[in-house]
PDB file of C-alpha atoms in Angstrom:
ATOM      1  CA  UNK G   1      -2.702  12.983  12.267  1.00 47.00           C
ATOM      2  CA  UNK G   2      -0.085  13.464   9.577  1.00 47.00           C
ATOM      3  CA  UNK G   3      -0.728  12.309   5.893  1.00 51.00           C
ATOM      4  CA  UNK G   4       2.347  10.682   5.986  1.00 49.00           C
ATOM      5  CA  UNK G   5       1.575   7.819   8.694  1.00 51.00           C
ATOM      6  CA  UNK G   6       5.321   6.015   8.364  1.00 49.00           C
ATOM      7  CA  UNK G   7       7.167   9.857   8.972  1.00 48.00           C
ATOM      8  CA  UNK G   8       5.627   9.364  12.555  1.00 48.00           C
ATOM      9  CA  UNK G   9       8.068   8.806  15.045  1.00 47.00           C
ATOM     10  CA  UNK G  10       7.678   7.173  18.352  1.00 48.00           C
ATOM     11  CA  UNK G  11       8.396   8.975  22.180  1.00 51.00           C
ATOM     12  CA  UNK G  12      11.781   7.660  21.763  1.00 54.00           C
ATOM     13  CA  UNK G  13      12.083   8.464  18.172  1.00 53.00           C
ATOM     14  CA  UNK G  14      12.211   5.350  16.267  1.00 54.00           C
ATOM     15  CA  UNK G  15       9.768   5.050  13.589  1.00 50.00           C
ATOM     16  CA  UNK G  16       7.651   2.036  14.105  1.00 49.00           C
ATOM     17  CA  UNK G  17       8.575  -0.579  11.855  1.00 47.00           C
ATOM     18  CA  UNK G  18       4.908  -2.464  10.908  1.00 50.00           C
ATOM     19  CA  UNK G  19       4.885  -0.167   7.808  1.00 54.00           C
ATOM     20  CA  UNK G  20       8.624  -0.866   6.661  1.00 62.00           C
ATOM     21  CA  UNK G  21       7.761  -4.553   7.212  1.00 61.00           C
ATOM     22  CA  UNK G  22       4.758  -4.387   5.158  1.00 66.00           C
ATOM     23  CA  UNK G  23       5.894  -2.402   2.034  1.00 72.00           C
ATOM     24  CA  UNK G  24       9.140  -5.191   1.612  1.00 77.00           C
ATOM     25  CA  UNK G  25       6.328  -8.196   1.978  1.00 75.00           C
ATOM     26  CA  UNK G  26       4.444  -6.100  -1.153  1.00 76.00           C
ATOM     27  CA  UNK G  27       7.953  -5.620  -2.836  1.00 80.00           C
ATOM     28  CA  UNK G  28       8.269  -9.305  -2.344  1.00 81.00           C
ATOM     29  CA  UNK G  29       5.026 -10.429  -3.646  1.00 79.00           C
ATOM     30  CA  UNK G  30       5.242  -8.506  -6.710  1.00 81.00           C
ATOM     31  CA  UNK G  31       8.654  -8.989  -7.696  1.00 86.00           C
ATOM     32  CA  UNK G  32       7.982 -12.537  -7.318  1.00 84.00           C
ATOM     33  CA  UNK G  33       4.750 -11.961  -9.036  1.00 82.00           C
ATOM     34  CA  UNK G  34       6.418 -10.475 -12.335  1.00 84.00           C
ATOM     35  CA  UNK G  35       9.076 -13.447 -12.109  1.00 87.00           C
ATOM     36  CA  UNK G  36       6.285 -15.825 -12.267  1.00 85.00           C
ATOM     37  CA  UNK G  37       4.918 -13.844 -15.163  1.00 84.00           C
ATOM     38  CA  UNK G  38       7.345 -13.619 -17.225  1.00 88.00           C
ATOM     39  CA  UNK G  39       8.723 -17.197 -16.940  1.00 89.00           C
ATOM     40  CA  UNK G  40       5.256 -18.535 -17.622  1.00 88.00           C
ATOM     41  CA  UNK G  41       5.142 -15.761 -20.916  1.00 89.00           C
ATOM     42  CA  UNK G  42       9.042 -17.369 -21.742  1.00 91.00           C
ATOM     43  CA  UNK G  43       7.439 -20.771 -21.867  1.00 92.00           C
ATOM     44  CA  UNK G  44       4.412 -19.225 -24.526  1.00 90.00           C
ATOM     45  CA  UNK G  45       6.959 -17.857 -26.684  1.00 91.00           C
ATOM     46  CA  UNK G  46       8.880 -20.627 -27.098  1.00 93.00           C
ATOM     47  CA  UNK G  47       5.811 -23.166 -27.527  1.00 92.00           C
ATOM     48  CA  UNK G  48       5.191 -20.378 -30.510  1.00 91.00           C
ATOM     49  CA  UNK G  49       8.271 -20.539 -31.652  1.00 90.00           C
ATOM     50  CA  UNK G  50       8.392 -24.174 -32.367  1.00 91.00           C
ATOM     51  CA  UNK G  51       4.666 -23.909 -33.853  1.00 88.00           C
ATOM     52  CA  UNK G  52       6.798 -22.613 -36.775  1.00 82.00           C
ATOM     53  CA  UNK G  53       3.880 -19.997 -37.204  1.00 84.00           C
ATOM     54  CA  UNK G  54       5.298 -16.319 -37.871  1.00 89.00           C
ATOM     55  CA  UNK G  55       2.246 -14.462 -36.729  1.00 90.00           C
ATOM     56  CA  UNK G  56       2.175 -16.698 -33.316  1.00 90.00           C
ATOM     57  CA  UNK G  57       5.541 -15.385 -32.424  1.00 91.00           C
ATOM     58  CA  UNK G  58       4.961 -11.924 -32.590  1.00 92.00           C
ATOM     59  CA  UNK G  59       1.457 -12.337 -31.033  1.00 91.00           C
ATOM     60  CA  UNK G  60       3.385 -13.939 -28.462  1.00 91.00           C
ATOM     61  CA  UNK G  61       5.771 -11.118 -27.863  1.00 92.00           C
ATOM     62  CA  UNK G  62       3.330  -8.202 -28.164  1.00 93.00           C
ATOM     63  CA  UNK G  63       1.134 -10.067 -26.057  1.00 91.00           C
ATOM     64  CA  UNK G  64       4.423 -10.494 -22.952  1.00 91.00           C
ATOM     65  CA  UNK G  65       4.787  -6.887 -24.176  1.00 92.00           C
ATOM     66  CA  UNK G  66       1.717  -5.910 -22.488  1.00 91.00           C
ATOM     67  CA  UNK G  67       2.002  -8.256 -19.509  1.00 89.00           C
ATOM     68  CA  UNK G  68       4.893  -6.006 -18.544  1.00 89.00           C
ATOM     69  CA  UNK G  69       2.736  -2.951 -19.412  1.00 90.00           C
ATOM     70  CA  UNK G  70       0.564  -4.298 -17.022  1.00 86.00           C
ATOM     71  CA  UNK G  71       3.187  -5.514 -14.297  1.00 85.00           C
ATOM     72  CA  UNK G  72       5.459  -2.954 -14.319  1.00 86.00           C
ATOM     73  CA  UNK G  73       3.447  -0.158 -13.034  1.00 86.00           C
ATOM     74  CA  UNK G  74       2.262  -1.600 -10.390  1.00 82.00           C
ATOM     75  CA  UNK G  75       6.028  -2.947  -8.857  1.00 82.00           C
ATOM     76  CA  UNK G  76       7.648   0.652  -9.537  1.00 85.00           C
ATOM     77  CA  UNK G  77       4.317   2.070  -7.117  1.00 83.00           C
ATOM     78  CA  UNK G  78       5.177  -0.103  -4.634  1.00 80.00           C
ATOM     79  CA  UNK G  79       8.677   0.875  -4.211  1.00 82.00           C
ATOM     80  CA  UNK G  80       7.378   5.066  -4.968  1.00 80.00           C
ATOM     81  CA  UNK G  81       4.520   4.306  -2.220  1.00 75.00           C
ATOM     82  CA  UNK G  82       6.639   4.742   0.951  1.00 75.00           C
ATOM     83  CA  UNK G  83       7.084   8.368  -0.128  1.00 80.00           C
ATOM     84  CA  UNK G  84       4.319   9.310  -0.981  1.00 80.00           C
ATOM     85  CA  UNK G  85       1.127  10.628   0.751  1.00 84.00           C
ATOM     86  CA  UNK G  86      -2.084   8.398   0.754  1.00 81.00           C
ATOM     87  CA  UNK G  87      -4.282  10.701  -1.880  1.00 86.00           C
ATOM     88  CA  UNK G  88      -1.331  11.103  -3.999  1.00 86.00           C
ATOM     89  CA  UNK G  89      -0.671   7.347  -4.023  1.00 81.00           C
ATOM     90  CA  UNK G  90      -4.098   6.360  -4.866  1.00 83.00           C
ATOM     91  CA  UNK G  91      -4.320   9.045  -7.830  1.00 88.00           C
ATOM     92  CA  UNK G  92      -1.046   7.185  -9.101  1.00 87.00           C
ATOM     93  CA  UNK G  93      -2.445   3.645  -8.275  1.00 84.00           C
ATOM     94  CA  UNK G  94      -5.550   4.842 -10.112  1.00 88.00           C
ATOM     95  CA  UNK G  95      -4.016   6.821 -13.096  1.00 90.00           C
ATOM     96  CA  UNK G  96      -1.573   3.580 -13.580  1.00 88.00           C
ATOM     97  CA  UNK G  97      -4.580   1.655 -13.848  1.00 88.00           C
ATOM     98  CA  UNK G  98      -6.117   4.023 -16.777  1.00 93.00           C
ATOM     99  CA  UNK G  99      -2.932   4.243 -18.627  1.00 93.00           C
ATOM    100  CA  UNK G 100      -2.497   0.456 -18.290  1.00 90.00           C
ATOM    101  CA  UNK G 101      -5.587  -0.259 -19.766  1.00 91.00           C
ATOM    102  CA  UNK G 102      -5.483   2.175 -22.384  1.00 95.00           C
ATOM    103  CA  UNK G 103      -2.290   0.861 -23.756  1.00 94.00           C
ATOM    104  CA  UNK G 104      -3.245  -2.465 -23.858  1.00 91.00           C
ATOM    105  CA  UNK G 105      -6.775  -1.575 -25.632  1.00 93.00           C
ATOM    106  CA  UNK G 106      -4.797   0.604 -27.933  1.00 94.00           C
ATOM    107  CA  UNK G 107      -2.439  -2.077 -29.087  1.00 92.00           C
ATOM    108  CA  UNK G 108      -4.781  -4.519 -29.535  1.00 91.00           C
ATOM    109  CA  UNK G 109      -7.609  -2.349 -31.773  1.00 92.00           C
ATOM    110  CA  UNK G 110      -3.813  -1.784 -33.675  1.00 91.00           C
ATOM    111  CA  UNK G 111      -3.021  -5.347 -34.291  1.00 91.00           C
ATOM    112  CA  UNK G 112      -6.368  -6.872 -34.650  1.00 87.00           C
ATOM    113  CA  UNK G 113      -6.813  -6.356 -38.704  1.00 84.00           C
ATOM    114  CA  UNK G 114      -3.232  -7.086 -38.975  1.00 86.00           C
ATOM    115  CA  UNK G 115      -2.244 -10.430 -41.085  1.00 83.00           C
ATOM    116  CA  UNK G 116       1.117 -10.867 -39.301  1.00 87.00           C
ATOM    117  CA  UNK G 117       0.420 -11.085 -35.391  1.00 88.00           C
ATOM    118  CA  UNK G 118      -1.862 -13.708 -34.095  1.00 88.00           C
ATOM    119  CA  UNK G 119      -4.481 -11.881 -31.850  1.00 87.00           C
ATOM    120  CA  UNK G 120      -4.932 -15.626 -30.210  1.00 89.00           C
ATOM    121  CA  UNK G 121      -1.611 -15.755 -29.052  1.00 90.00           C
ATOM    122  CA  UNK G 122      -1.528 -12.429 -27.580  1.00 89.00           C
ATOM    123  CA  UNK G 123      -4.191 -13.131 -25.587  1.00 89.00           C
ATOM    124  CA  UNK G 124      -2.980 -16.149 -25.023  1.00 89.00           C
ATOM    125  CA  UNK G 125       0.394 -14.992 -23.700  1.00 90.00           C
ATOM    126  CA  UNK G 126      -1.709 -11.665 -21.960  1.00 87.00           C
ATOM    127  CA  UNK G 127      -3.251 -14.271 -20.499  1.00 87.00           C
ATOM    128  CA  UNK G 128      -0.517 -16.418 -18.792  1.00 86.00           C
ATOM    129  CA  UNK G 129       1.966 -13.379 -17.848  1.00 83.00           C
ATOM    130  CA  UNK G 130      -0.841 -11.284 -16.201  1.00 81.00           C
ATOM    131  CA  UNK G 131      -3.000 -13.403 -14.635  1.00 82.00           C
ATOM    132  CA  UNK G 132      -0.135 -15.391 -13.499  1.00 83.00           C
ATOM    133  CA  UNK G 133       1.281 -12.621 -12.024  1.00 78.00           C
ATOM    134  CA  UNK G 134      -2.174 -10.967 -10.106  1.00 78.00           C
ATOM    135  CA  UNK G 135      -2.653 -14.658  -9.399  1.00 81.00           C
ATOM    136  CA  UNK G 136       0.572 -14.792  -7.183  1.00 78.00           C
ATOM    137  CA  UNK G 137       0.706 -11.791  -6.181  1.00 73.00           C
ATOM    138  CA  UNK G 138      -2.760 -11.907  -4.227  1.00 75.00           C
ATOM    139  CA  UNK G 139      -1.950 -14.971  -2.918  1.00 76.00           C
ATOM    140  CA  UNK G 140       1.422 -13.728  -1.241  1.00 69.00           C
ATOM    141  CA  UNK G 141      -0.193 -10.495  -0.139  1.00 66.00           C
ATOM    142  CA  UNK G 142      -3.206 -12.523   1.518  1.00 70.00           C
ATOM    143  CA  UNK G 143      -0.248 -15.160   3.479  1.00 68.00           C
ATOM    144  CA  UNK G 144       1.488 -11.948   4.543  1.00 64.00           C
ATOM    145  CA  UNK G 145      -1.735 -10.481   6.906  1.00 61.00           C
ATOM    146  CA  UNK G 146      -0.286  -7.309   7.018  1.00 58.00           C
ATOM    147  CA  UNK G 147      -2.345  -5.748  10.069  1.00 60.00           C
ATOM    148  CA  UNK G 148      -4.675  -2.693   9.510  1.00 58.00           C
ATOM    149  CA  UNK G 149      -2.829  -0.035  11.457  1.00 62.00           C
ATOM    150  CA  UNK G 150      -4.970   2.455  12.757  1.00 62.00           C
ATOM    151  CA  UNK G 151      -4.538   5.215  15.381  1.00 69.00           C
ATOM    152  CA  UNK G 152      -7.175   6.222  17.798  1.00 70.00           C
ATOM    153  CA  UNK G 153      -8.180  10.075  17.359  1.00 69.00           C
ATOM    154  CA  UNK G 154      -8.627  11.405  21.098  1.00 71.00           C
ATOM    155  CA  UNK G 155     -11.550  13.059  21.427  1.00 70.00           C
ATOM    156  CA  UNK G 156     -11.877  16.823  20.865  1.00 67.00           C
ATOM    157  CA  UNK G 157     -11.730  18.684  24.209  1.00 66.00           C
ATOM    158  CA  UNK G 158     -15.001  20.275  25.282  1.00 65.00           C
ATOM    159  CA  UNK G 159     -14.875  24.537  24.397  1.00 61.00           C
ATOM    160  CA  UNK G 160     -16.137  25.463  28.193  1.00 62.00           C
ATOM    161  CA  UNK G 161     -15.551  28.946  27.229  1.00 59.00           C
ATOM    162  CA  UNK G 162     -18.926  29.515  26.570  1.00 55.00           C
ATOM    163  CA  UNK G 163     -21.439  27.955  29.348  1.00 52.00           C
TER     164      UNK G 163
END
């Protein structure tokens, strides 16, 4: 079995198309997802905008500044993922993940003694963009049903060789 399960070709020598079909309804979902996300985070920054509050602005902003951090990632592995081998995608899915959540825990032990950014409205706007997002995201992904694909592995033959 090859580690690269969408390089398989059929007997007449057509790759099978299940896996094509599957990585443009995950495209989909999360392009969608980050629209979602960001329109929502739009809607937070101008609501602190017209609060008239400085440090709710730029909470707002730092705060749709991490939803990408968060979003991002994840969209550019699903368009990387047909190319890449199962382990190697899950060490990027998983190092994404770690680097994700280090920035965003970085930024905010930054900004939380500072007088000028609202840690509420970070959060607040972390919040709406990201959730948002994973929110419509899984709920694409689970409409989809992409089938589990898996091949049969024919048994070994017997070594008769040796009786």
């Amino acid at each position: 079995m090859s580690p690269r399960p969408d390089s398989s070709a059929t007997p007449t020598g057509r790759t099978p198309r299940r896996r094509a079909v599957g990585d443009r309804a995950m495209q989909r979902a999360l392009i969608l997802a980050l629209v979602v996300g960001m329109v929502l985070d739009v809607v937070v920054i101008v609501i602190a905008a017209m609060s008239s509050d400085q440090p709710a602005l730029v909470g707002a902003l730092i705060g749709t500044g991490l939803t990408l951090v968060v979003v991002l990632p994840t969209l550019a592995i699903t368009f990387a993922g047909p190319r890449l081998t199962p382990v190697t995608m899950a060490a990027t899915v998983l190092g994404s993940w770690a680097v994700k959540m280090l920035v965003v825990i970085l930024v905010l032990i930054v900004v939380r003694d500072m007088g000028g950014v609202s840690t509420r409205w970070i959060g607040l706007a972390l919040l709406v963009g990201a959730v948002s997002a994973v929110a419509v995201e899984v709920t694409l992904l689970a409409r989809s049903r992409q089938p589990l694909d898996v091949e049969q592995v024919a048994d070994p033959p017997d070594d008769q060789s040796g009786s």
